[in-house]
PDB file of C-alpha atoms in Angstrom:
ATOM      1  CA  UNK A   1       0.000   0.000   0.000  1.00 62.00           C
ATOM      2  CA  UNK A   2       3.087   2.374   0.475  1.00 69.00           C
ATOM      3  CA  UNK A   3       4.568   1.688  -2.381  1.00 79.00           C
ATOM      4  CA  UNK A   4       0.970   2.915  -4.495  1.00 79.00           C
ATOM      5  CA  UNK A   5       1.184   5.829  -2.003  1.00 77.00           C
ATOM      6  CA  UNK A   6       4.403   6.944  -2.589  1.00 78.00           C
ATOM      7  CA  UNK A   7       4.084   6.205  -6.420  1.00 74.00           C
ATOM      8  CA  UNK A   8       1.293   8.373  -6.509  1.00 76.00           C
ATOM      9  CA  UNK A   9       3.106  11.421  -4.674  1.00 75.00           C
ATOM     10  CA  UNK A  10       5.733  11.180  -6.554  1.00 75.00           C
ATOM     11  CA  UNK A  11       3.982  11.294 -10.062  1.00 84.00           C
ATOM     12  CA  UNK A  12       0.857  13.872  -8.806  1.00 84.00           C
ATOM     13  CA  UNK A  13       2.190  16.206 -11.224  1.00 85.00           C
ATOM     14  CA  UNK A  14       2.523  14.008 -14.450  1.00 86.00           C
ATOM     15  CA  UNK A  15      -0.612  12.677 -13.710  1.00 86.00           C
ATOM     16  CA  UNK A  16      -2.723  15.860 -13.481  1.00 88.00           C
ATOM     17  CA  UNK A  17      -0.922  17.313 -16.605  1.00 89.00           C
ATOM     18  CA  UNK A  18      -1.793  13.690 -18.413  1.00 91.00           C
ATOM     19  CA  UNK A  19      -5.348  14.338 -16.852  1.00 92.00           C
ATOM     20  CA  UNK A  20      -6.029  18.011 -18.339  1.00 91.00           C
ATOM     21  CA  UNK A  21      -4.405  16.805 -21.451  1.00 90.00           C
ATOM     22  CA  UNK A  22      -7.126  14.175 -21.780  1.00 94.00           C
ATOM     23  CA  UNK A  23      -9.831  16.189 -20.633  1.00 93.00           C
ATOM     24  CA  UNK A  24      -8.733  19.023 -23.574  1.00 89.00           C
ATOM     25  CA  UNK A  25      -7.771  16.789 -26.294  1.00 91.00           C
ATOM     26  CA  UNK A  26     -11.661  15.320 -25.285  1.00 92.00           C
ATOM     27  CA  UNK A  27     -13.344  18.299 -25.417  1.00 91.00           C
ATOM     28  CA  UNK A  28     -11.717  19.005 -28.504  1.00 90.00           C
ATOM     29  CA  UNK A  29     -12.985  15.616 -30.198  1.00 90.00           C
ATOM     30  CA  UNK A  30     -16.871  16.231 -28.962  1.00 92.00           C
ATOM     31  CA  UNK A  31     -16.806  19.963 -30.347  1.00 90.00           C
ATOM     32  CA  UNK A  32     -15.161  18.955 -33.563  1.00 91.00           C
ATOM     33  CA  UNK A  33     -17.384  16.341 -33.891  1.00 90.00           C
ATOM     34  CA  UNK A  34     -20.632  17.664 -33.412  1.00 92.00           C
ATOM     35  CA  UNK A  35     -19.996  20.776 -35.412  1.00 93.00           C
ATOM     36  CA  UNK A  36     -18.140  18.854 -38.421  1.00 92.00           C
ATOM     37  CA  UNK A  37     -20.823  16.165 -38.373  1.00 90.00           C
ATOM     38  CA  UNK A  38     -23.723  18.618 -37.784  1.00 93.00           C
ATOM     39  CA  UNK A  39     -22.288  21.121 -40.818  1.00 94.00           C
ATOM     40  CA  UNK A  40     -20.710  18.665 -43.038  1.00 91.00           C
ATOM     41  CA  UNK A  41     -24.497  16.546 -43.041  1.00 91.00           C
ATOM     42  CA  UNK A  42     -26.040  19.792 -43.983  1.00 94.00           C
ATOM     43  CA  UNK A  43     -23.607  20.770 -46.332  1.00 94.00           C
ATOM     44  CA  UNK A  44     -24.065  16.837 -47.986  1.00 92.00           C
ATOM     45  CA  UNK A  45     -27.982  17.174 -47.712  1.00 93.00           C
ATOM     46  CA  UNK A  46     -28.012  20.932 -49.455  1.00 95.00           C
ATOM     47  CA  UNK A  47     -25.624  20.208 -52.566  1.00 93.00           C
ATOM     48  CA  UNK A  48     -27.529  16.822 -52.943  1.00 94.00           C
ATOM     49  CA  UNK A  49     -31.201  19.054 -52.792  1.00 96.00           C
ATOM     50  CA  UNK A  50     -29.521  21.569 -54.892  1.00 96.00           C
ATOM     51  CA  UNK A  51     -28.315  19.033 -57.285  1.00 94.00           C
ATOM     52  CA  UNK A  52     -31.675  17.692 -57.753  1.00 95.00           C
ATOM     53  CA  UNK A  53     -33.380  21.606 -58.080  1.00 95.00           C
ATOM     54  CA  UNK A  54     -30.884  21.964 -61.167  1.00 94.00           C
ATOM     55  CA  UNK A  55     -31.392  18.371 -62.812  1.00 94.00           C
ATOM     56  CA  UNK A  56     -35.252  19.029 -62.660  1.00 95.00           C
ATOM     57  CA  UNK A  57     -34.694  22.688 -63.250  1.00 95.00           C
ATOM     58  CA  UNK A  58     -32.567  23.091 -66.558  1.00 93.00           C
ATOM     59  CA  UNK A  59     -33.578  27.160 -66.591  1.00 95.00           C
ATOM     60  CA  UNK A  60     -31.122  27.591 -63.425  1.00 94.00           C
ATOM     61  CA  UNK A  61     -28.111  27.105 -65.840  1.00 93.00           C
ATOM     62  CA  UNK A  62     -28.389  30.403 -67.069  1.00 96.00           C
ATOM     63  CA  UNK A  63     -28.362  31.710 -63.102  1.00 95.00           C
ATOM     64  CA  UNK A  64     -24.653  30.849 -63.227  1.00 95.00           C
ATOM     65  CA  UNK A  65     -22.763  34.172 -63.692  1.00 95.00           C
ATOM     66  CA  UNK A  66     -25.176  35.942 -61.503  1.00 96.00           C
ATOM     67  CA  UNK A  67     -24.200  33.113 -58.814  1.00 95.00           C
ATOM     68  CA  UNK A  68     -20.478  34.016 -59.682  1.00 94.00           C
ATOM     69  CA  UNK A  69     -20.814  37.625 -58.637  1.00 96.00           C
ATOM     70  CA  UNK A  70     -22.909  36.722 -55.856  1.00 96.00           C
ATOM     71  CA  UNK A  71     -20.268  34.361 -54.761  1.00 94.00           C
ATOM     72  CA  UNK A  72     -17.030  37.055 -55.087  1.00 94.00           C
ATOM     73  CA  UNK A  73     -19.557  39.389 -52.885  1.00 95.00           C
ATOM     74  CA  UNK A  74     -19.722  36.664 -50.351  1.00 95.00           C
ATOM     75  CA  UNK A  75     -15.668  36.142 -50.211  1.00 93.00           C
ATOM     76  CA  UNK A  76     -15.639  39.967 -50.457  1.00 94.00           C
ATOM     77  CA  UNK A  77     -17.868  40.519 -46.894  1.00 94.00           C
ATOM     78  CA  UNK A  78     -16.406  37.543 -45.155  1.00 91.00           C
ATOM     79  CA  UNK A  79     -12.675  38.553 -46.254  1.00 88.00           C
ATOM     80  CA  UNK A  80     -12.444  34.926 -47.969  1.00 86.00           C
ATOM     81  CA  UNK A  81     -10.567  36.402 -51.385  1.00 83.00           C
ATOM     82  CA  UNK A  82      -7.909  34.218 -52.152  1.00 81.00           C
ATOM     83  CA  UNK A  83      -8.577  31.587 -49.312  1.00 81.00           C
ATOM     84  CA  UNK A  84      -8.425  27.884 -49.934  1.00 79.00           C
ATOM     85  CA  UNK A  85      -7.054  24.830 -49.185  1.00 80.00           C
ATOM     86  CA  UNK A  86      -3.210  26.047 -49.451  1.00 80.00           C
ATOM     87  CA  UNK A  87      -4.035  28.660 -46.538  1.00 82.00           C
ATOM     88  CA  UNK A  88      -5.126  25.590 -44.655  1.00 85.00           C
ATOM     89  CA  UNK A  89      -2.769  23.488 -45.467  1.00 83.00           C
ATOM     90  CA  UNK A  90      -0.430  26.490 -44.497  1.00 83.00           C
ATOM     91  CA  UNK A  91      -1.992  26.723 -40.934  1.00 82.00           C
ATOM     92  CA  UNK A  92      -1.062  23.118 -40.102  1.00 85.00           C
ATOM     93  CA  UNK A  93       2.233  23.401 -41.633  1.00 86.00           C
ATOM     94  CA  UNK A  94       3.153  26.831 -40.179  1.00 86.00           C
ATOM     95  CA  UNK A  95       0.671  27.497 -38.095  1.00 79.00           C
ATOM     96  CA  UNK A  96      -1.022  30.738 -39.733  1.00 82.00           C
ATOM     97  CA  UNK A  97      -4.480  31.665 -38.661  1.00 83.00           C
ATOM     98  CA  UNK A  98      -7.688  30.657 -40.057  1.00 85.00           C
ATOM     99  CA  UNK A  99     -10.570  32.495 -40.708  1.00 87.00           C
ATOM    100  CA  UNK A 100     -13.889  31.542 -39.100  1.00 90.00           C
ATOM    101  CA  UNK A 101     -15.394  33.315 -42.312  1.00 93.00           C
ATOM    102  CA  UNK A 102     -14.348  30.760 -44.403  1.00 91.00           C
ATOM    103  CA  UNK A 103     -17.114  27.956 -43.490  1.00 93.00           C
ATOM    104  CA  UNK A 104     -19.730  29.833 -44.045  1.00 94.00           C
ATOM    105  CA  UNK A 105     -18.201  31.387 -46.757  1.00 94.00           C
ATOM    106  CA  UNK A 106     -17.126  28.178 -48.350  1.00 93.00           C
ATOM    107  CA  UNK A 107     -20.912  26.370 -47.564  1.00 96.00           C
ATOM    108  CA  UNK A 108     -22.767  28.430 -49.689  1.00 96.00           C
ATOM    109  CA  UNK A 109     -20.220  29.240 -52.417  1.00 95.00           C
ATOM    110  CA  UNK A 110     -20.289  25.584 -53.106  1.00 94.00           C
ATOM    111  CA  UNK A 111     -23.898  24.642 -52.837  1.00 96.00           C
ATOM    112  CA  UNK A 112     -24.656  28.217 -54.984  1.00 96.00           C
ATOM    113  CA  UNK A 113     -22.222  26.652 -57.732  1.00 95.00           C
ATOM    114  CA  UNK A 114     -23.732  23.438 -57.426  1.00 95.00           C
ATOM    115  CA  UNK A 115     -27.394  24.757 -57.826  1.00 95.00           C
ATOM    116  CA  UNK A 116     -26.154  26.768 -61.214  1.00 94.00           C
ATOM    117  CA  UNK A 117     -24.516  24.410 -62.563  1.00 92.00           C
ATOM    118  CA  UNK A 118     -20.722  25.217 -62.393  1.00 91.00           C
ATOM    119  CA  UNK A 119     -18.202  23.462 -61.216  1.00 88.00           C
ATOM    120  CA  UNK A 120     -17.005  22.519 -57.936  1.00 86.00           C
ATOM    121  CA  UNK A 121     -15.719  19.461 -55.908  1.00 83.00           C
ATOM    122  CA  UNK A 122     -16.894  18.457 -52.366  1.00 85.00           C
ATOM    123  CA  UNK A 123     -13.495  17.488 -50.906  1.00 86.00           C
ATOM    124  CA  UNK A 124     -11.677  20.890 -51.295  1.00 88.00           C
ATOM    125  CA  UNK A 125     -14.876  22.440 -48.952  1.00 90.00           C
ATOM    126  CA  UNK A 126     -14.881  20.087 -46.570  1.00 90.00           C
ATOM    127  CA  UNK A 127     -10.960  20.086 -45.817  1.00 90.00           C
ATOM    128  CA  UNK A 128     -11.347  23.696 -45.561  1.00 91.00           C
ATOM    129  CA  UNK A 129     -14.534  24.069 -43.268  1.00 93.00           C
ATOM    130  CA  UNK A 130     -12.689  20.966 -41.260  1.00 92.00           C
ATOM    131  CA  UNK A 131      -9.797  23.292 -41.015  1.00 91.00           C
ATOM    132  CA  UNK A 132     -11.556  25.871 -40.142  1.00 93.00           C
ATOM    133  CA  UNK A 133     -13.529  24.466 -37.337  1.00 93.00           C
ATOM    134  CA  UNK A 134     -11.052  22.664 -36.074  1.00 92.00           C
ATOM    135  CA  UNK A 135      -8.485  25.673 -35.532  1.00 92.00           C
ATOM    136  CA  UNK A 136     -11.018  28.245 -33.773  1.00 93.00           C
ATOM    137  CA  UNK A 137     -12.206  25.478 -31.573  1.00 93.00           C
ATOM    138  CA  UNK A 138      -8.888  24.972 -30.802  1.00 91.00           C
ATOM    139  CA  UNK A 139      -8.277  28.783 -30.158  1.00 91.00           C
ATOM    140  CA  UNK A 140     -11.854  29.305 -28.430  1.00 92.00           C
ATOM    141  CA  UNK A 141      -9.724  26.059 -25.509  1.00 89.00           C
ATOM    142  CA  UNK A 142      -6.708  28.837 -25.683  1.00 91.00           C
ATOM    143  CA  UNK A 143      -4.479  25.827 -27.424  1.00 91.00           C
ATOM    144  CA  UNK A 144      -0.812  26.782 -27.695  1.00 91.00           C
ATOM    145  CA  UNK A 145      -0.197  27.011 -31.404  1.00 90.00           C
ATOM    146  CA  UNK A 146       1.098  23.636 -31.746  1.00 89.00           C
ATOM    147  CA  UNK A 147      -2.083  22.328 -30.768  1.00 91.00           C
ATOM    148  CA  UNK A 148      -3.938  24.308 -32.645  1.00 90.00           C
ATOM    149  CA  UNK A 149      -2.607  22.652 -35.908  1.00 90.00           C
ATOM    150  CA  UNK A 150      -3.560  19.689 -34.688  1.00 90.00           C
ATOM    151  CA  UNK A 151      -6.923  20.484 -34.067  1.00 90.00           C
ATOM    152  CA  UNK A 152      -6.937  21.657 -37.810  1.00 91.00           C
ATOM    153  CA  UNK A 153      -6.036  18.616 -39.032  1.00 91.00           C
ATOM    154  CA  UNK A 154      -8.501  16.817 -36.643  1.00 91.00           C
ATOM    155  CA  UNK A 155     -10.976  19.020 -38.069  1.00 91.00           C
ATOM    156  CA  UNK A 156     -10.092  18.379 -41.643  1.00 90.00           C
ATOM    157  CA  UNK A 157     -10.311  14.689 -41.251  1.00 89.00           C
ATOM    158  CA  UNK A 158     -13.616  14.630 -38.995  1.00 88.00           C
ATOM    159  CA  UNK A 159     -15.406  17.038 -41.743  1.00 87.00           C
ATOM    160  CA  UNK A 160     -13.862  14.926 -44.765  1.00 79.00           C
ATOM    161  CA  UNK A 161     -14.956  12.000 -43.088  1.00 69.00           C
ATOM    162  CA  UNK A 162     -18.733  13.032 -42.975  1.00 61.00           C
ATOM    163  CA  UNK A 163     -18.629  14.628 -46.601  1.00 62.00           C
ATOM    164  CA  UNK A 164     -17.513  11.081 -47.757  1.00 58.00           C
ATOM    165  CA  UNK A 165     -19.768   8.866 -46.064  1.00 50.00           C
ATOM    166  CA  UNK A 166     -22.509   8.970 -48.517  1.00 50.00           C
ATOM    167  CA  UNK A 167     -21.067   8.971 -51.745  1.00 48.00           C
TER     168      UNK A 167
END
């Protein structure tokens, strides 16, 4: 019995850090999971409606450029010009910032594209609305940056996951 007690003084510390650790790394998982399942099952279920509005829909075709400039006034409000995948990909790599802006920003480019008939993959969105989700949750725990860009990547992956599920 002294031997557990001592063990236990002598490793309180590394214990409660291991504790917290689990206890944020958990959090983490339930918040990126709920909000990359949640968004990435309406972001399947709206470009899947959307698909069907065009198919039945032909007319809608000819709604495409307007949907273009409606989409650069979207990435013009939310400050999404010029952000993609790369800036992502950047934030895990180097650990640059990413925008909250982007998922919304990102949701309805794509299903506005998909609904006018233009052109636009699936994966590219969800790795960056992963991305993005998963690096502001991991600033909203205050993550040290190194955690933070693994939080992105956890994002990407939970958010790619869902997008792929049904296809």
């Amino acid at each position: 019995m002294w031997k557990i007690k001592e063990w236990f003084l002598h490793y309180k510390e590394a214990i409660r850090v291991s504790l917290l650790a689990l206890f944020r790394w958990t959090l983490l998982a339930v918040c990126t999971g709920v909000l990359c399942g949640g968004i990435g099952t309406l972001f399947h279920l709206a470009v899947e409606w959307v698909t069907e509005q065009r198919t039945e829909h032909v007319w809608l075709l000819w709604l495409l450029p307007a949907a273009g400039i409606a989409i650069t006034a979207l990435y013009k409000a939310t400050g999404c010009v010029g952000k993609g995948t790369n800036d992502v990909l950047r934030a895990v790599q180097d650990g640059s910032s990413v925008t909250p802006w982007l998922v919304p920003a990102i949701f309805l480019g794509t299903v506005l594209t998909h609904l006018c008939g233009g052109s636009a993959g699936r994966e590219g969105a969800a790795l960056q609305m992963g991305g993005s989700i998963g690096w502001n949750i991991g600033r909203v725990l205050h993550f040290n940056n190194h955690d933070c860009r693994t939080a992105t990547v956890c994002g990407m992956a939970a958010f790619f996951r869902r997008c792929s599920v049904h296809r």
